[in-house]
Short mmCIF file of C-alpha atoms in Angstrom, two decimals:
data_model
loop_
_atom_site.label_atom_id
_atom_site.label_comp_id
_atom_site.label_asym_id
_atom_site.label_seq_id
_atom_site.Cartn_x
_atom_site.Cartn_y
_atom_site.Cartn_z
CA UNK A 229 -19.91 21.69 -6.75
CA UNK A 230 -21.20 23.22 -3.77
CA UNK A 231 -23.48 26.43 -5.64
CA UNK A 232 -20.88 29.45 -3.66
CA UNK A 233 -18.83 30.75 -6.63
CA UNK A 234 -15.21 32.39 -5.74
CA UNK A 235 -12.92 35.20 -7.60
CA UNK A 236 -10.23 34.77 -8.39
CA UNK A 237 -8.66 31.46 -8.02
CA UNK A 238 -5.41 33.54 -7.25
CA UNK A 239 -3.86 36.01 -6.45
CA UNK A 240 -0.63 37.13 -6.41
CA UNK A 241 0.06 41.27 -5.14
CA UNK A 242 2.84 43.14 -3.12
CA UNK A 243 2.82 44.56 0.03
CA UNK A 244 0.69 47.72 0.62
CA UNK A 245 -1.33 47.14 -2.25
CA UNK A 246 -5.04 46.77 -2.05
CA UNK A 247 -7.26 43.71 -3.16
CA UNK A 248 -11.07 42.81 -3.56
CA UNK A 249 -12.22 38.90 -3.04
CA UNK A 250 -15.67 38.04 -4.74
CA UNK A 251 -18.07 35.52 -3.33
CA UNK A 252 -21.82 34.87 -5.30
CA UNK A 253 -23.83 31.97 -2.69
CA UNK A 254 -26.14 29.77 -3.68
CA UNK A 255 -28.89 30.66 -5.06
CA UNK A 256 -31.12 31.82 -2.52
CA UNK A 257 -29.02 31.51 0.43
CA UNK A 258 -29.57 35.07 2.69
CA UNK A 259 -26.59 34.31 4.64
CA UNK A 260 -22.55 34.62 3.19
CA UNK A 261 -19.56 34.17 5.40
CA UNK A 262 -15.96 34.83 4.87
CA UNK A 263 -12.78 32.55 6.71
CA UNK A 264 -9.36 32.57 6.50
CA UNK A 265 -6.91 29.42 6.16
CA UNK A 266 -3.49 30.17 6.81
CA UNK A 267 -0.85 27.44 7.93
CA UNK A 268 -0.21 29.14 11.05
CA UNK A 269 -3.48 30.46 12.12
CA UNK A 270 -5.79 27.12 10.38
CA UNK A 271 -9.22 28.03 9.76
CA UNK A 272 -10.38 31.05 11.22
CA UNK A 273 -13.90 33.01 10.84
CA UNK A 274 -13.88 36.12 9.63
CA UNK A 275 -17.02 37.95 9.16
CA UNK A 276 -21.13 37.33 8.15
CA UNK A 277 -23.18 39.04 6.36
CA UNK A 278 -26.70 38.46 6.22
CA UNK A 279 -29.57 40.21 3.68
CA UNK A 280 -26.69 43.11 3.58
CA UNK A 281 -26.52 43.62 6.94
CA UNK A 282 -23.41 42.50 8.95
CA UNK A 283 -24.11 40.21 11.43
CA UNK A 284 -20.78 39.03 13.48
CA UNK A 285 -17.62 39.77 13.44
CA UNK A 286 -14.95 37.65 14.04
CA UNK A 287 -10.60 37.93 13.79
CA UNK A 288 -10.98 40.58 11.33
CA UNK A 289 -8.18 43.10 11.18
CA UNK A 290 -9.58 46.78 10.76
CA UNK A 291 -7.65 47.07 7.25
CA UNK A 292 -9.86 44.34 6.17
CA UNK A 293 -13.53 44.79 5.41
CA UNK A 294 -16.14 43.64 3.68
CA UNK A 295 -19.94 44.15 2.05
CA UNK A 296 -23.29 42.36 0.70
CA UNK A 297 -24.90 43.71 -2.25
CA UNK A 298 -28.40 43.82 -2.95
CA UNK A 299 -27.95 40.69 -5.26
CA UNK A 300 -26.40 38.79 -1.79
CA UNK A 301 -22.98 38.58 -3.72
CA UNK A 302 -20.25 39.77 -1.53
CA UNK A 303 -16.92 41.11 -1.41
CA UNK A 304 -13.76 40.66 0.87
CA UNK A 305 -11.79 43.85 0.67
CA UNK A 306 -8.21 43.83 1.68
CA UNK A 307 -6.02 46.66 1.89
CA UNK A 308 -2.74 47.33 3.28
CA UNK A 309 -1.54 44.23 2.76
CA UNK A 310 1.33 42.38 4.51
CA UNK A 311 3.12 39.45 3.55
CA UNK A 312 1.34 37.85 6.81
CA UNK A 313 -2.39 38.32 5.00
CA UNK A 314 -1.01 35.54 2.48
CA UNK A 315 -3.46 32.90 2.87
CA UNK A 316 -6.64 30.44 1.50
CA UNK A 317 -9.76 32.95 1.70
CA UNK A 318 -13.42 31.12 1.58
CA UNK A 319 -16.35 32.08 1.29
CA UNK A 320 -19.30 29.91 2.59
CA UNK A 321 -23.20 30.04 2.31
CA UNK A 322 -26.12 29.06 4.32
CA UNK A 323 -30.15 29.48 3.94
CA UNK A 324 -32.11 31.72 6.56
CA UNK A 325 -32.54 28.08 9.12
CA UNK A 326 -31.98 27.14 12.32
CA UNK A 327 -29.53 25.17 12.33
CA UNK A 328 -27.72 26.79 9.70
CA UNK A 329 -25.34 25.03 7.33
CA UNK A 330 -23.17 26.49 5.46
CA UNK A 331 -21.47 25.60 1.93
CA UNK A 332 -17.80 26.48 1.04
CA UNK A 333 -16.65 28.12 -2.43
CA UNK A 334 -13.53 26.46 -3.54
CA UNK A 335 -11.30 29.42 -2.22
CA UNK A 336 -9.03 32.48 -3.23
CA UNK A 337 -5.55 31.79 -2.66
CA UNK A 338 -3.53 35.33 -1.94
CA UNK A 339 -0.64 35.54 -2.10
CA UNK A 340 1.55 38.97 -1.59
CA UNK A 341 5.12 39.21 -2.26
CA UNK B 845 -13.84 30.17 24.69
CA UNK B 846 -14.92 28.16 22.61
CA UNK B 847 -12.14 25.83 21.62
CA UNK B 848 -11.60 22.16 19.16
CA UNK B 849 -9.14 19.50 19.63
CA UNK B 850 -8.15 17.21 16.88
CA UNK B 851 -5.41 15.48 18.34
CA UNK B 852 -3.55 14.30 15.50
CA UNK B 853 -2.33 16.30 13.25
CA UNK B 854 -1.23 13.42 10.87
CA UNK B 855 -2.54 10.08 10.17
CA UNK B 856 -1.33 7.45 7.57
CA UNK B 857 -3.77 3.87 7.53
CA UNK B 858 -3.24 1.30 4.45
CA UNK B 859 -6.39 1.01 1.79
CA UNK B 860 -9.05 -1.37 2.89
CA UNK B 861 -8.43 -0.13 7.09
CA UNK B 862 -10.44 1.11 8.54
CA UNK B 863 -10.55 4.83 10.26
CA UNK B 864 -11.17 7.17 13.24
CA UNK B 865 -10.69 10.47 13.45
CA UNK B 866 -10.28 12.34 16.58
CA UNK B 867 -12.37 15.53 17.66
CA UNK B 868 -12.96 17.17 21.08
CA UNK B 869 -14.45 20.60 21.74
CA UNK B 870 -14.68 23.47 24.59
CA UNK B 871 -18.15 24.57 24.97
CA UNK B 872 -20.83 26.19 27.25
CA UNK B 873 -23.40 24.22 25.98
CA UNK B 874 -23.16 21.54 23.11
CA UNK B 875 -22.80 22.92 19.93
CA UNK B 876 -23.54 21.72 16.55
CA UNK B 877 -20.93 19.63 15.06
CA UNK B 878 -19.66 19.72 11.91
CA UNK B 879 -16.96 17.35 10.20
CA UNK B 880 -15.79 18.83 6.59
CA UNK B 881 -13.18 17.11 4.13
CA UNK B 882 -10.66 19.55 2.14
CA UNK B 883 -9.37 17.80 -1.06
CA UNK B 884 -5.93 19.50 -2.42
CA UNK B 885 -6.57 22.72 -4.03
CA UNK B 886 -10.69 22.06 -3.04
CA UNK B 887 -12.96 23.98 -0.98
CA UNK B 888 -14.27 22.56 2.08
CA UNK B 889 -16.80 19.81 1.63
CA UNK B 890 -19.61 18.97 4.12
CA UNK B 891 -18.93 14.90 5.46
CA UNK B 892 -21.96 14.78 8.16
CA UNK B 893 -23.52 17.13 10.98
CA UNK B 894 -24.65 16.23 14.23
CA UNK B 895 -27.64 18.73 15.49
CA UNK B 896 -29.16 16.39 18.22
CA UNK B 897 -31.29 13.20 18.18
CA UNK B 898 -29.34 9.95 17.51
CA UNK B 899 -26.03 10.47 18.52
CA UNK B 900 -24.63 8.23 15.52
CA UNK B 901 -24.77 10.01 12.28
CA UNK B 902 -24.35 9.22 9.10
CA UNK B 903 -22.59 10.84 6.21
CA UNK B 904 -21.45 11.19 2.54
CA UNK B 905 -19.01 8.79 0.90
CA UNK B 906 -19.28 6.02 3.94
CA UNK B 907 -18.40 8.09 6.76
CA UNK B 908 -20.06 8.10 10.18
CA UNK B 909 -19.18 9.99 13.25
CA UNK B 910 -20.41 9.29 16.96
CA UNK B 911 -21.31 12.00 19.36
CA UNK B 912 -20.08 11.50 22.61
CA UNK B 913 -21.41 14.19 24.95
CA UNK B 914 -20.16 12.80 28.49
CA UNK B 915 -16.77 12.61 26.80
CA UNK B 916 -17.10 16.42 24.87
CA UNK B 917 -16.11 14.34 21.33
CA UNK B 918 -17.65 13.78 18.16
CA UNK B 919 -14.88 11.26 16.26
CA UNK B 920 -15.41 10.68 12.41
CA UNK B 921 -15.42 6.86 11.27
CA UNK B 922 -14.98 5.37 8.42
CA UNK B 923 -15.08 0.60 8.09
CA UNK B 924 -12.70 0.78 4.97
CA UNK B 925 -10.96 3.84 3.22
CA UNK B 926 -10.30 4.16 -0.26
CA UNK B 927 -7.04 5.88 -1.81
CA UNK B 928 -9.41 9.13 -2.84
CA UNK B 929 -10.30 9.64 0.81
CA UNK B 930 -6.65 11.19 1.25
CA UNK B 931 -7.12 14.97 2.38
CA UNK B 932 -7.78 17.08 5.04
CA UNK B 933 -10.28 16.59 7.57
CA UNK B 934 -11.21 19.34 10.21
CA UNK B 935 -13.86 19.18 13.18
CA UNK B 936 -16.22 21.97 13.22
CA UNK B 937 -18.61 23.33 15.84
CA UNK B 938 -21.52 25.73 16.04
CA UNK B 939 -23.17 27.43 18.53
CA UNK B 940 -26.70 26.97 19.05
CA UNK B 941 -27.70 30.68 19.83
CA UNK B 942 -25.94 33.19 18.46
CA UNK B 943 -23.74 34.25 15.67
CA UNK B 944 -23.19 30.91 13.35
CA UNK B 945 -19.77 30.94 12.89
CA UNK B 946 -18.03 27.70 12.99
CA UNK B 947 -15.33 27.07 14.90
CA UNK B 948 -13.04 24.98 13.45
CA UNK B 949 -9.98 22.14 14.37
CA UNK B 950 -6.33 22.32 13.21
CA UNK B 951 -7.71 19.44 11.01
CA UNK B 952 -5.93 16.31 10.25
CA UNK B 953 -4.29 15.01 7.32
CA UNK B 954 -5.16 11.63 6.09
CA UNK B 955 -2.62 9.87 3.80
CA UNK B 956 -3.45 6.24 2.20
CA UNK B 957 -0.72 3.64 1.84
CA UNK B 958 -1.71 1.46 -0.73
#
């Protein structure tokens, strides 16, 4: 058990509706990421948040965004969706250190229809 | 850009043989290197890192990996696999300034004969 806790497990939706992902990191980890593994794309970053600020920004599509609370959980928001957003969606932690190293939840698995 | 190579997309060895994993990267600069295992239906599960200093590390579960920089490769080893070391294995890398994300492989899928 790596300590980064995912909701859902799955997710099943149709096209055009909207969705919201759920990642809480370790405990005491500053730092949350979010990547996308699809079969045709692999693993690909998406965005990082860090203390509730965003930090980088990766292959994220503009109907796709995401936050950090105040209590460091974060969400993956994703709206619009096409049968191409379909996908593993994880969510990984790291502490505030150089070199970072960051801790994967066990996934969201959405799937739209 | 910054790119990583795992040549094989599929490997099948017999329990009790031994392992290597292939992993190249693209980079400015070297990178940190990461190798992760994905179990079915898993998350992604930290095997070793390399950040600098001995360029043979050591991992979880009997894994090593040896860091190659005049060849750009950092291949994952393991002396004798074990039927629960079938998943997926993907290459990882870092950069050292900047925005941490990782850049990841294609990954390859280990399957044990027994």
């Amino acid at each position: 058990d790596s300590g980064v806790t995912q909701t859902p497990k799955h997710l099943i939706t149709a096209t055009g509706q909207r969705v919201t992902l759920r990642c809480s990191p370790r405990s005491g980890d500053l730092s949350v990421y979010w990547y996308q593994q699809s079969l045709d794309q692999g693993l690909q970053f998406l965005i990082q948040y860090y203390n509730g600020e965003e930090r980088a920004k990766g292959n994220i599509l503009e109907r796709f965004s995401a936050q950090q609370f105040p209590d460091l959980h974060s969400e993956l928001n994703l709206s619009s969706l096409e049968l191409g957003d379909s996908a593993l969606y994880f969510c990984a932690s790291s502490q505030d250190q150089s070199p970072p190293i960051q801790y994967f939840g066990a996934g969201t698995r959405l799937s739209v229809l | 850009a910054q790119s990583v190579t795992q040549p094989d997309i599929h490997i099948t060895v017999s329990e009790g043989a031994s392992l290597e994993l292939r992993c190249n990267y693209s980079y400015g600069a070297t990178p940190y290197l990461f190798w992760y295992v994905q179990s079915p239906g898993q998350g992604l599960q930290l095997l070793l890192k390399y950040f600098s200093g001995d360029t043979l590390v050591q991992g979880i579960k009997g894994f090593e990996a040896e860091f190659k920089r005049s060849q750009s490769s950092f291949n994952l080893r393991k002396p004798s696999v074990h039927w629960s070391d079938a998943a997926e294995y993907f290459c990882a890398v870092a950069p050292i300034q900047g925005a941490q994300k990782l850049v990841f492989g294609q990954g390859t899928r280990l399957t044990i004969n027994p």
